[in-house]
Coordinates of C-alpha atoms and ligand atoms in Angstrom, one line a residue:
X1 CA 6.6 25.6 21.9
X2 CA 5.9 22.8 19.3
X3 CA 4.8 19.1 19.4
X4 CA 6.5 16.6 17.3
X5 CA 4.1 14.1 15.8
X6 CA 6.0 11.1 14.8
X7 CA 4.1 9.1 12.0
X8 CA 5.1 5.4 11.8
X9 CA 2.4 2.8 11.3
X10 CA -0.3 5.4 11.2
X11 CA -0.1 7.1 7.7
X12 CA -3.5 9.1 8.0
X13 CA -5.0 12.4 9.3
X14 CA -8.4 10.9 10.1
X15 CA -9.1 9.2 13.4
X16 CA -5.4 9.4 14.7
X17 CA -4.7 9.4 18.3
X18 CA -1.4 11.2 18.6
X19 CA -2.2 13.8 16.1
X20 CA -5.6 14.5 17.8
X21 CA -3.7 14.9 21.2
X22 CA -1.2 16.9 19.8
X23 CA -3.7 19.5 18.4
X24 CA -5.5 19.4 21.7
X25 CA -2.3 20.9 23.5
X26 CA -3.0 24.0 21.5
X27 CA 0.8 24.1 20.5
X28 CA 2.4 24.3 17.0
X29 CA 2.6 20.9 15.1
X30 CA 5.7 19.3 13.5
X31 CA 4.7 16.1 11.7
X32 CA 7.6 13.8 11.0
X33 CA 8.5 10.5 9.4
X34 CA 11.7 8.8 9.8
X35 CA 12.6 6.8 6.7
X36 CA 14.5 3.8 7.5
X37 CA 17.0 3.0 4.9
X38 CA 16.1 -0.6 5.0
X39 CA 12.5 0.2 3.7
X40 CA 14.2 1.6 0.7
X41 CA 16.0 -1.7 -0.2
X42 CA 13.5 -4.6 0.6
X43 CA 15.5 -6.6 -1.7
X44 CA 12.9 -8.3 -3.7
X45 CA 10.6 -6.5 -6.1
X46 CA 10.5 -3.4 -4.0
X47 CA 6.9 -3.6 -4.1
X48 CA 6.5 -3.4 -0.4
X49 CA 8.5 -0.1 -0.3
X50 CA 6.6 1.2 -3.3
X51 CA 3.3 0.6 -1.7
X52 CA 4.7 2.3 1.6
X53 CA 5.9 5.2 -0.1
X54 CA 2.6 5.6 -2.0
X55 CA 0.9 5.6 1.3
X56 CA 3.5 8.1 2.7
X57 CA 2.8 10.4 -0.4
X58 CA -0.7 10.3 0.5
X59 CA -0.1 11.4 3.9
X60 CA 2.1 14.3 2.8
X61 CA -0.8 15.8 0.7
X62 CA -3.4 15.3 3.4
X63 CA -1.2 16.9 5.9
X64 CA -0.5 19.7 3.4
X65 CA -4.3 20.2 2.9
X66 CA -4.6 20.8 6.8
X67 CA -1.8 23.3 6.6
X68 CA 1.3 21.5 7.9
X69 CA 4.3 20.0 5.8
X70 CA 5.5 16.6 6.6
X71 CA 9.1 16.6 7.4
X72 CA 10.7 13.3 6.0
X73 CA 14.2 12.4 7.2
X74 CA 16.5 9.6 6.7
X75 CA 18.4 8.1 9.7
X76 CA 18.2 6.7 13.2
X77 CA 15.0 7.9 14.8
X78 CA 16.6 8.8 18.2
X79 CA 19.2 11.3 16.5
X80 CA 16.7 12.6 13.8
X81 CA 14.1 13.4 16.4
X82 CA 16.3 15.1 18.9
X83 CA 18.0 17.2 16.1
X84 CA 14.4 18.3 15.0
X85 CA 13.3 19.0 18.7
X86 CA 16.4 21.3 19.2
X87 CA 16.1 23.1 15.7
X88 CA 12.3 24.0 16.4
X89 CA 12.4 24.3 20.2
X90 CA 9.9 21.4 20.4
X91 CA 9.4 20.3 23.9
X92 CA 7.0 17.2 23.3
X93 CA 7.1 14.0 21.2
X94 CA 3.7 12.4 20.5
X95 CA 3.5 9.0 18.8
X96 CA 1.3 5.9 18.7
X97 CA 2.5 2.8 20.2
X98 CA 3.7 -0.5 18.5
X99 CA 4.1 -4.0 20.3
X100 CA 6.8 -5.9 18.1
X101 CA 10.0 -6.4 20.2
X102 CA 12.3 -4.4 17.9
X103 CA 9.8 -1.4 17.7
X104 CA 9.5 -1.4 21.5
X105 CA 13.2 -1.2 22.0
X106 CA 13.6 1.4 19.3
X107 CA 10.8 3.5 21.0
X108 CA 12.4 3.1 24.5
X109 CA 15.7 4.4 23.1
X110 CA 14.1 7.3 21.4
X111 CA 12.2 8.3 24.7
X112 CA 15.3 8.0 26.7
X113 CA 17.4 10.2 24.3
X114 CA 14.7 12.8 24.1
X115 CA 14.3 12.7 27.8
X116 CA 18.1 13.5 28.2
X117 CA 17.4 16.7 26.0
X118 CA 14.5 17.6 28.3
X119 CA 11.7 16.5 25.8
X120 CA 8.6 14.9 27.1
X121 CA 7.4 11.8 25.2
X122 CA 3.8 10.8 25.3
X123 CA 2.5 7.7 23.5
X124 CA -1.0 6.6 22.7
X125 CA -3.1 3.4 21.9
X126 CA -4.0 3.6 18.3
X127 CA -2.9 0.5 16.5
X128 CA -5.1 -1.9 18.2
X129 CA -8.6 -1.8 19.9
X130 CA -7.2 -3.5 23.1
X131 CA -3.7 -3.4 24.4
X132 CA -1.8 -6.3 26.0
X133 CA -2.5 -5.0 29.5
X134 CA -6.0 -4.4 29.2
X135 CA -7.0 -8.2 29.0
X136 CA -5.4 -10.6 31.2
X137 CA -7.1 -14.0 32.6
X138 CA -8.2 -14.5 36.1
X139 CA -4.6 -15.3 37.1
X140 CA -3.4 -12.0 35.7
X141 CA -1.7 -13.8 33.0
X142 CA -2.0 -13.2 29.3
X143 CA -4.7 -15.2 27.3
X144 CA -2.9 -17.8 25.0
X145 CA -6.3 -19.4 23.8
X146 CA -8.4 -17.3 21.4
X147 CA -12.0 -18.2 22.5
X148 CA -11.7 -16.9 26.2
X149 CA -9.7 -13.9 24.8
X150 CA -12.4 -13.1 22.3
X151 CA -15.1 -13.4 25.0
X152 CA -13.2 -11.2 27.3
X153 CA -12.4 -8.8 24.5
X154 CA -16.0 -8.4 23.5
X155 CA -17.1 -7.3 27.0
X156 CA -14.7 -4.4 27.2
X157 CA -15.9 -0.7 26.1
X158 CA -14.1 0.5 22.9
X159 CA -12.6 3.8 22.3
X160 CA -14.5 6.1 19.7
X161 CA -12.8 7.2 16.6
X162 CA -10.9 10.6 17.1
X163 CA -12.3 13.5 15.0
X164 CA -9.8 14.9 12.3
X165 CA -8.2 18.2 13.1
X166 CA -9.8 20.9 10.9
X167 CA -6.7 23.0 10.6
X168 CA -3.0 22.2 11.9
X169 CA -1.0 25.1 13.3
X170 CA 2.3 24.3 11.6
X171 CA 5.7 24.7 13.6
X172 CA 7.3 28.0 12.6
X173 CA 9.9 27.7 9.9
X174 CA 8.4 24.2 8.8
X175 CA 7.9 25.2 5.4
X176 CA 11.5 26.1 4.6
X177 CA 13.1 23.4 6.5
X178 CA 14.9 20.9 4.3
X179 CA 12.9 17.5 4.0
X180 CA 14.3 14.5 2.1
X181 CA 12.2 13.3 -0.9
X182 CA 10.1 10.2 -0.7
X183 CA 11.7 7.8 -3.3
X184 CA 9.9 7.8 -6.6
X185 CA 8.4 4.7 -8.1
X186 CA 11.2 2.3 -9.0
X187 CA 13.4 5.3 -8.8
X188 CA 11.8 6.8 -12.1
X189 CA 8.1 6.3 -12.2
X190 CA 6.2 9.1 -13.7
X191 CA 4.0 11.6 -11.9
X192 CA 0.9 9.9 -13.4
X193 CA 2.1 6.5 -12.0
X194 CA 2.6 7.9 -8.7
X195 CA -0.9 9.4 -8.5
X196 CA -2.3 6.0 -9.6
X197 CA -0.3 4.3 -6.9
X198 CA -1.8 6.8 -4.3
X199 CA -5.2 5.9 -5.4
X200 CA -4.4 2.2 -4.7
X201 CA -2.5 2.6 -1.5
X202 CA -3.3 6.0 0.1
X203 CA -5.7 7.0 2.9
X204 CA -8.6 7.9 0.5
X205 CA -8.3 4.6 -1.1
X206 CA -8.5 2.9 2.2
X207 CA -11.6 4.7 3.2
X208 CA -13.1 4.0 -0.1
X209 CA -12.4 0.3 0.2
X210 CA -13.9 0.4 3.5
X211 CA -17.1 1.8 2.3
X212 CA -17.3 -0.6 -0.7
X213 CA -16.7 -3.5 1.6
X214 CA -19.6 -2.3 3.9
X215 CA -21.9 -1.8 1.1
X216 CA -21.2 -4.9 -0.9
X217 CA -19.4 -7.6 1.0
X218 CA -19.8 -7.5 4.6
X219 CA -23.3 -9.2 4.5
X220 CA -22.0 -12.2 2.7
X221 CA -18.7 -12.2 4.5
X222 CA -19.2 -15.6 6.5
X223 CA -20.2 -17.4 3.3
X224 CA -17.6 -16.0 1.0
X225 CA -14.6 -15.3 2.9
X226 CA -13.1 -18.7 2.3
X227 CA -13.5 -18.8 -1.4
X228 CA -10.3 -17.3 -3.1
X229 CA -11.9 -16.9 -6.5
X230 CA -14.4 -14.3 -4.8
X231 CA -13.6 -10.8 -3.8
X232 CA -15.3 -11.6 -0.6
X233 CA -13.0 -10.3 2.1
X234 CA -12.2 -6.7 3.1
X235 CA -8.7 -6.5 1.5
X236 CA -8.1 -4.0 4.2
X237 CA -4.9 -5.6 5.6
X238 CA -2.5 -3.4 3.9
X239 CA -4.4 -0.2 5.1
X240 CA -4.5 -1.6 8.7
X241 CA -1.0 -2.5 8.5
X242 CA 0.3 1.0 7.3
X243 CA -2.4 2.8 9.2
X244 CA -4.0 4.5 6.2
X245 CA -7.1 3.4 8.0
X246 CA -7.8 3.2 11.8
X247 CA -8.9 0.0 13.4
X248 CA -11.4 2.2 15.5
X249 CA -12.9 3.6 12.1
X250 CA -13.2 0.1 10.8
X251 CA -14.7 -1.5 14.1
X252 CA -17.3 1.3 14.6
X253 CA -18.3 1.4 10.9
X254 CA -18.9 -2.4 11.1
X255 CA -20.8 -2.1 14.3
X256 CA -23.1 0.6 12.9
X257 CA -23.9 -1.5 9.9
X258 CA -24.4 -4.7 12.1
X259 CA -27.1 -2.8 14.2
X260 CA -29.1 -2.3 10.9
X261 CA -28.7 -6.0 10.1
X262 CA -30.4 -9.4 11.5
X263 CA -30.1 -13.1 11.1
X264 CA -27.2 -14.5 8.7
X265 CA -26.3 -10.8 7.9
X266 CA -25.3 -9.9 11.4
X267 CA -23.6 -13.1 11.9
X268 CA -21.5 -12.3 9.0
X269 CA -20.5 -8.9 10.5
X270 CA -19.9 -11.0 13.9
X271 CA -17.6 -13.1 11.9
X272 CA -15.8 -10.2 10.5
X273 CA -15.4 -8.6 14.1
X274 CA -13.8 -11.9 15.2
X275 CA -11.1 -11.4 12.5
X276 CA -10.4 -8.0 13.9
X277 CA -10.1 -9.8 17.3
X278 CA -7.6 -12.2 16.0
X279 CA -5.4 -9.0 15.0
X280 CA -5.4 -7.8 18.4
X281 CA -5.0 -11.4 19.9
X282 CA -1.6 -11.9 18.0
X283 CA -0.3 -8.4 18.7
X284 CA -0.7 -9.2 22.5
X285 CA 0.9 -12.7 22.0
X286 CA 3.8 -11.0 20.4
X287 CA 4.0 -8.5 23.2
X288 CA 4.0 -11.1 26.1
X289 CA 5.9 -13.7 24.2
X290 CA 8.5 -11.8 22.1
X291 CA 10.7 -14.9 21.6
X292 CA 8.1 -16.4 19.3
X293 CA 9.2 -14.3 16.4
X294 CA 12.1 -16.9 16.4
X295 CA 11.2 -19.9 18.4
X296 CA 8.1 -22.1 18.7
X297 CA 5.6 -21.0 21.4
X298 CA 5.1 -24.7 22.2
X299 CA 8.7 -25.5 23.1
X300 CA 8.5 -29.1 22.4
X301 CA 8.3 -28.4 18.7
X302 CA 11.7 -26.7 18.7
X303 CA 12.9 -30.5 18.6
X304 CA 11.0 -31.1 15.2
X305 CA 13.5 -32.5 12.6
X306 CA 13.3 -30.4 9.6
X307 CA 14.5 -31.2 6.0
X308 CA 16.7 -28.5 4.5
X309 CA 15.9 -29.3 0.9
X310 CA 16.7 -26.1 -1.0
X311 CA 15.2 -27.4 -4.3
X312 CA 11.9 -28.0 -2.8
X313 CA 12.0 -24.7 -1.0
X314 CA 12.7 -23.1 -4.4
X315 CA 9.8 -24.8 -5.8
X316 CA 7.4 -23.8 -3.2
X317 CA 8.7 -20.0 -3.4
X318 CA 8.1 -20.0 -7.2
X319 CA 4.8 -22.0 -7.1
X320 CA 6.1 -25.0 -8.9
X321 CA 5.1 -27.8 -6.6
X322 CA 2.7 -29.4 -8.9
X323 CA -0.2 -29.0 -6.3
X324 CA -2.3 -26.2 -8.1
X325 CA -3.6 -24.7 -5.0
X326 CA -0.3 -24.1 -3.5
X327 CA 1.2 -23.0 -6.7
X328 CA -1.7 -20.5 -7.3
X329 CA -1.1 -19.0 -3.9
X330 CA 2.6 -18.6 -4.0
X331 CA 2.3 -17.1 -7.5
X332 CA -0.4 -14.7 -6.3
X333 CA 2.0 -13.6 -3.6
X334 CA 4.9 -13.2 -5.9
X335 CA 2.7 -11.1 -8.3
X336 CA 0.7 -9.0 -6.0
X337 CA 2.0 -9.2 -2.8
X338 CA -1.1 -10.3 -1.1
X339 CA -2.6 -13.7 -0.7
X340 CA -6.1 -14.9 0.3
X341 CA -6.3 -16.2 4.0
X342 CA -7.4 -19.7 3.1
X343 CA -4.6 -19.9 0.7
X344 CA -2.1 -18.4 3.2
X345 CA -3.1 -21.5 5.3
X346 CA -2.8 -23.9 2.5
X347 CA 0.7 -22.8 1.2
X348 CA 2.0 -22.6 4.8
X349 CA 0.8 -25.9 6.0
X350 CA 2.2 -27.4 2.6
X351 CA 5.7 -26.0 3.3
X352 CA 5.7 -27.2 7.0
X353 CA 3.7 -30.6 6.8
X354 CA 4.5 -31.7 3.3
X355 CA 8.0 -30.3 2.5
X356 CA 9.0 -30.7 6.0
X357 CA 10.6 -27.3 5.8
X358 CA 11.2 -25.2 9.0
X359 CA 8.1 -22.7 9.4
X360 CA 10.6 -19.8 10.0
X361 CA 11.9 -20.1 6.2
X362 CA 8.3 -19.8 5.1
X363 CA 7.5 -16.9 7.5
X364 CA 10.4 -15.1 6.3
X365 CA 9.6 -15.5 2.7
X366 CA 6.1 -14.1 3.4
X367 CA 7.7 -11.2 5.4
X368 CA 9.8 -10.3 2.4
X369 CA 6.9 -10.5 -0.1
X370 CA 3.7 -9.5 1.6
X371 CA 2.8 -5.8 1.3
X372 CA 0.6 -6.2 4.4
X373 CA 3.4 -7.8 6.3
X374 CA 2.8 -7.6 10.1
X375 CA 5.1 -9.4 12.4
X376 CA 2.4 -10.5 14.9
X377 CA -0.1 -11.7 12.4
X378 CA 2.6 -13.4 10.1
X379 CA 4.2 -15.1 13.1
X380 CA 0.7 -16.1 14.6
X381 CA -0.4 -17.4 11.4
X382 CA 2.6 -19.4 10.7
X383 CA 2.9 -20.9 14.1
X384 CA -0.9 -21.8 14.0
X385 CA -0.4 -23.6 10.6
X386 CA 2.8 -25.1 11.9
X387 CA 1.0 -26.5 15.1
X388 CA 3.9 -24.8 17.2
X389 CA 1.9 -21.7 18.3
X390 CA -0.7 -20.4 20.8
X391 CA -4.0 -22.4 20.0
X392 CA -2.7 -23.8 17.0
X393 CA -4.3 -26.6 15.2
X394 CA -3.1 -30.1 16.3
X395 CA 0.0 -31.5 14.4
X396 CA -1.9 -34.5 13.1
X397 CA -4.5 -32.4 11.5
X398 CA -3.0 -31.8 8.1
X399 CA -4.6 -29.9 5.1
X400 CA -4.8 -31.9 2.0
X401 CA -4.0 -29.5 -0.7
X402 CA -6.2 -31.4 -3.2
X403 CA -9.4 -31.6 -1.0
X404 CA -8.8 -28.0 0.1
X405 CA -8.7 -26.9 -3.6
X406 CA -11.9 -28.9 -4.3
X407 CA -13.7 -27.5 -1.5
X408 CA -13.0 -23.8 -1.6
X409 CA -12.1 -23.4 -5.4
X410 CA -14.4 -26.1 -6.8
X411 CA -14.4 -24.9 -10.5
X412 CA -10.9 -24.1 -10.3
X413 CA -11.5 -20.4 -11.2
X414 CA -8.8 -19.4 -8.8
X415 CA -6.1 -21.6 -9.8
X416 CA -6.7 -21.0 -13.4
X417 CA -6.2 -17.4 -12.7
X418 CA -2.6 -17.7 -11.4
X419 CA -1.8 -21.2 -13.0
X420 CA -2.6 -20.5 -16.6
X421 CA -1.0 -23.9 -17.7
X422 CA -4.3 -25.3 -16.3
X423 CA -6.6 -23.0 -18.2
X424 CA -8.2 -26.0 -20.2
X425 CA -8.1 -28.6 -17.5
X426 CA -11.5 -29.9 -16.7
X427 CA -12.9 -29.0 -13.1
X428 CA -12.7 -32.7 -12.1
X429 CA -8.9 -32.6 -12.4
X430 CA -7.9 -29.1 -11.8
X431 CA -6.7 -29.7 -8.4
X432 CA -4.9 -33.1 -9.3
X433 CA -4.0 -32.7 -12.9
X434 CA -1.4 -35.5 -12.7
X435 CA -4.3 -38.0 -12.4
X436 CA -5.7 -37.0 -16.1
X437 CA -5.4 -39.7 -18.6
X438 CA -2.7 -38.9 -21.1
X439 CA -5.1 -38.2 -23.9
X440 CA -7.0 -35.6 -21.7
X441 CA -3.6 -33.9 -20.9
X442 CA -3.0 -33.6 -24.7
X443 CA -6.5 -32.3 -25.3
X444 CA -6.1 -29.8 -22.4
X445 CA -2.8 -28.6 -23.6
X446 CA -1.3 -29.5 -20.1
X447 CA 1.1 -32.4 -20.4
X448 CA 2.3 -33.2 -16.7
X449 CA 6.2 -32.9 -16.6
X450 CA 6.2 -30.7 -19.7
X451 CA 3.5 -27.8 -19.4
X452 CA 2.9 -28.3 -15.5
X453 CA 5.1 -30.1 -13.0
X454 CA 4.1 -33.3 -11.3
X455 CA 3.7 -33.3 -7.6
X456 CA 7.0 -32.7 -5.9
X457 CA 6.1 -34.9 -3.1
X458 CA 3.3 -37.5 -2.3
X459 CA 1.0 -35.9 0.1
X460 CA -0.2 -39.3 1.4
X461 CA 3.4 -40.1 2.4
X462 CA 4.8 -37.0 3.7
X463 CA 1.8 -36.4 6.0
X464 CA 2.8 -39.7 7.8
X465 CA 6.3 -38.5 8.0
X466 CA 5.3 -35.2 9.5
X467 CA 3.1 -36.8 12.1
X468 CA 5.9 -39.2 12.9
X469 CA 8.4 -36.1 13.3
X470 CA 6.0 -33.9 15.4
X471 CA 5.2 -36.9 17.7
X472 CA 8.9 -37.7 18.2
X473 CA 9.6 -34.0 19.0
X474 CA 6.6 -34.1 21.5
X475 CA 8.1 -37.4 23.1
X476 CA 11.5 -35.8 23.5
X477 CA 10.0 -32.7 24.9
X478 CA 8.1 -34.8 27.5
X479 CA 11.2 -36.6 29.0
Ligands
FAD1 C1 0.6 -18.0 7.4 C2 -0.2 -16.7 7.5 C3 0.4 -15.4 7.5 C4 -0.2 -14.4 7.6 N1 0.4 -13.1 7.5 C5 -0.2 -12.0 7.9 C6 0.4 -10.7 7.7 O1 1.6 -10.7 7.4 N2 -0.3 -9.5 7.8 C7 -1.6 -9.6 8.1 O2 -2.3 -8.4 8.1 N3 -2.4 -10.7 8.2 C8 -1.7 -11.9 8.0 N4 -2.4 -13.1 8.1 C9 -3.8 -13.1 8.5 C10 -4.7 -13.0 7.2 O3 -4.3 -14.0 6.3 C11 -4.8 -11.5 6.6 O4 -5.0 -10.5 7.6 C12 -5.9 -11.5 5.6 O5 -6.0 -12.5 4.5 C13 -5.9 -10.2 5.0 O6 -6.9 -10.0 4.0 P1 -8.3 -9.2 4.2 O7 -7.8 -7.8 4.7 O8 -9.2 -9.2 3.0 O9 -8.9 -9.9 5.6 P2 -10.3 -9.9 6.2 O10 -10.7 -11.3 6.1 O11 -11.1 -8.9 5.4 O12 -10.0 -9.5 7.6 C14 -10.2 -8.1 8.1 C15 -8.8 -7.8 8.9 O13 -8.9 -8.6 10.0 C16 -7.3 -8.9 10.3 N5 -7.3 -10.2 10.2 C17 -7.8 -11.3 9.5 N6 -7.5 -12.4 9.7 C18 -6.5 -12.4 10.5 C19 -5.7 -13.3 11.3 N7 -5.9 -14.6 11.1 N8 -4.7 -12.9 12.0 C20 -4.5 -11.5 12.3 N9 -5.2 -10.7 11.6 C21 -6.2 -11.0 10.9 C22 -6.6 -8.2 9.2 O14 -6.1 -7.0 9.6 C23 -7.5 -8.1 8.1 O15 -7.2 -7.0 7.1 C24 -1.7 -14.4 7.8 C25 -2.3 -15.5 8.0 C26 -1.7 -16.8 7.8 C27 -2.4 -18.0 7.7

């Protein structure tokens, strides 16, 4: 008999719950990845798919090193897995749980289909440190406020990392079974490029990045994490999203370092752990309130009157709003598929509270572009910025894109990296270039309206309109 291990958001061989338990059964192992045709056509640059395929290629190599070939199949998971089980005579399917509504219904469908064929499905906690059912408040309800959730989270014992299997006993006939190919880079990337990509996105790269972060950034995380010009955060979001790194490994490695630290350094490590808790928090919010991928958690704010201004939306998407911090963020997103957290907040707040555009439009744009896109974190982040979510910032507290820039990018290093039109603008004006005297605009090679756009809205006015619209929505909701 054989056990199918279905890889999904866990593209690694170290510290992998389902793989570990499959090996423990003593049976043959059949590792599978089901390629969703939608992943091959993510519309935009294809960067997201390419990063995923690189991670997949790295998993393929790592499994091969352990003695088992990864079978890749295109199609509907229930059909593919039932067919494989039949072919190899597998009687068990093991996989790690996911918590987004679509993933849950897909997994239920798979388990039901396989059960009909006499195959037993076992699932494992792997993607989070604590699942939705482990943390409920005194009334037995899910937490919707972060601080009490965090307090409760910290008191619970944590699973330890699972050891990596030394060798896998592959299912008989696996080597010759036809497997689909992982699409190549842009359809025609060279083998050399593929290796380079794997070095960026694969399991080894993720483990290396964790080590580097622990050695060089963790101690300063609390001070540096809000400065987008500094490489001060872990940049592990892609690895945690695709599972080239396990959350248990990250947590326990940080804890180990924290025990060797004191004073501000250990506070920095605590701040980092808090971010990992936000990750679990949003997963459980989405599990308990699946409608929030489409609707405001605070129902009153479904009534907010949005402007459907396509021209302003385009300016935001392409980084042409005339507000440097917003434009740098959107250009960083478009060029790299990743944005710094502080700038995610600034750009999201700007779309919702300055352009008065529905947060769902921005959330969907981020979903298309982010290589670390995670439905729970993205939805949680957007609803927090839009003041519509659990524990969100109040609607009248509105980020000022100029003062945010002056505070978190005081000399303009970050904005100049992504908005080269501002390269010669003095720091004093770099976050409000339209206030430069004309002579200085000439000297800085940045004529407003010619080299760089003027502000597309007046922040002072639009913030008042936003406050009025949100307060109206609240009044309507209270009636
Ligand atoms: C509007 C908006 C959209 C976002 N969309 C996503 C998304 O699609 N995917 C995503 O992983 N994160 C998202 N975040 C959260 C956060 O911005 C990123 O996790 C972080 O910037 C990733 O960089 P890092 O790995 O260097 O983070 P670090 O600061 O090093 O944090 C370590 C890890 O903790 C987790 N984390 C950190 N902050 C948060 C948070 N606020 N919510 C949930 N998890 C967090 C991530 O897994 C991250 O890799 C979003 C935030 C906002 C405001």
